[in-house]
Amino acid sequence: MDFINCVLNWVVPPASLVMLACSWPALCFINTCEWLYKSFYSEDMEDKVVIITGASSGIGEQIAYEYAKRRVNLVLIARREHRLRGIREKARYIGAKQVMIMAADVVKEDDCRRFVNETISHFGRVDHLVNTASLGHTFYFEEVGDTSVLKHLLDINFWGNVYPTYVALPYIHQSNGRVIVNAAVESCLPLPRMSLYAAAKAALVNFYESLRFEVSGEIGITIATHGWIGSEMGRGKFMQEDGAEMLWKEEREVNGTGGPVEDYARRMVSGACRGDQYVKYPSWYDVFLLYRMFAPGLLNWTLRMLLASHGSRRMSLACTDRPLFEGSSSPPRKLLTFSHLNPQKIQMQKLE
């Protein structure tokens, strides 16, 4: 058996690359034809019921507006109910038939049962469940002083998607509906200062890939993957999309605006209504998968070179009690930090 594996280790990778190169034109043609067919015969969403978690800002808010254009009945879930009121009015103006808003914490199974049961009581069905609640971070793993922060990040980015899916799945079965999940390129691309976020997103993608086989085509699953987009988190605001803003930093290690969140939301909803299994924005990020599988050393070397060009390592104050910058002469003006490293308590500090 060891001899067979040794031979396959040498034969399978190059043979697979050759087969992929030869079949690439045919695959592109087939995918294009399938995309054109689905574009003309996409799902008619009028009067259908869509639940969106993390809808109070960012990606979730824009997805609500995109569904509103399709004249659906919306159920918007977030912890910030006051933010949902304005989004409800705008969604109605755009075209949504009915809009329900509910304050709930998606990391609590009881809260998920409550908003799903209220949706069924009012509308009698669930057609699409869109999970967008997430929480990012940009601290180094060794900076963490309180490990409860780690559980908090994993709860939101993983269980905050799994619990709503678990509760809503029987009703989505009845309507032959669809689950849409908001993932990120960090699930397959290693980046520093995002270790917990990347781990949670990778777990999320693998969970829904497995669930896709378990439901045997009776329920559609769309996994949407984005790179850096122009949301609040991309501009330096650490935000819990189903809760309150958690951190504002006026300086970032890497400054980048990314693509507009509206474009990503539009593609995400269009892809879900077409029945696409994957939505990727931008799609060229797929090349990183090839490098990671066949040339991981080259990918790691390139990332180290790019990150090294940004100078000395700067420390994040999030979840730590260390200075924000080591060896920096320009302190930040204002920032929010966790009080006593507790993710549930937030404290304002002003550094002169």
CSV table of C-alpha atoms in Angstrom, one decimal, residues 21 26 158 194 284 316 326 330:
chain,number,residue,atom,x,y,z
A,21,ALA,CA,-5.9,22.3,-18.7
A,26,ALA,CA,-15.2,22.9,-22.4
A,158,PHE,CA,-19.8,29.6,13.2
A,194,MET,CA,-7.2,36.9,11.3
A,284,TRP,CA,-10.2,35.7,-9.5
A,316,SER,CA,-3.5,45.7,17.9
A,326,GLU,CA,5.3,49.1,19.2
A,330,SER,CA,2.3,58.4,16.1
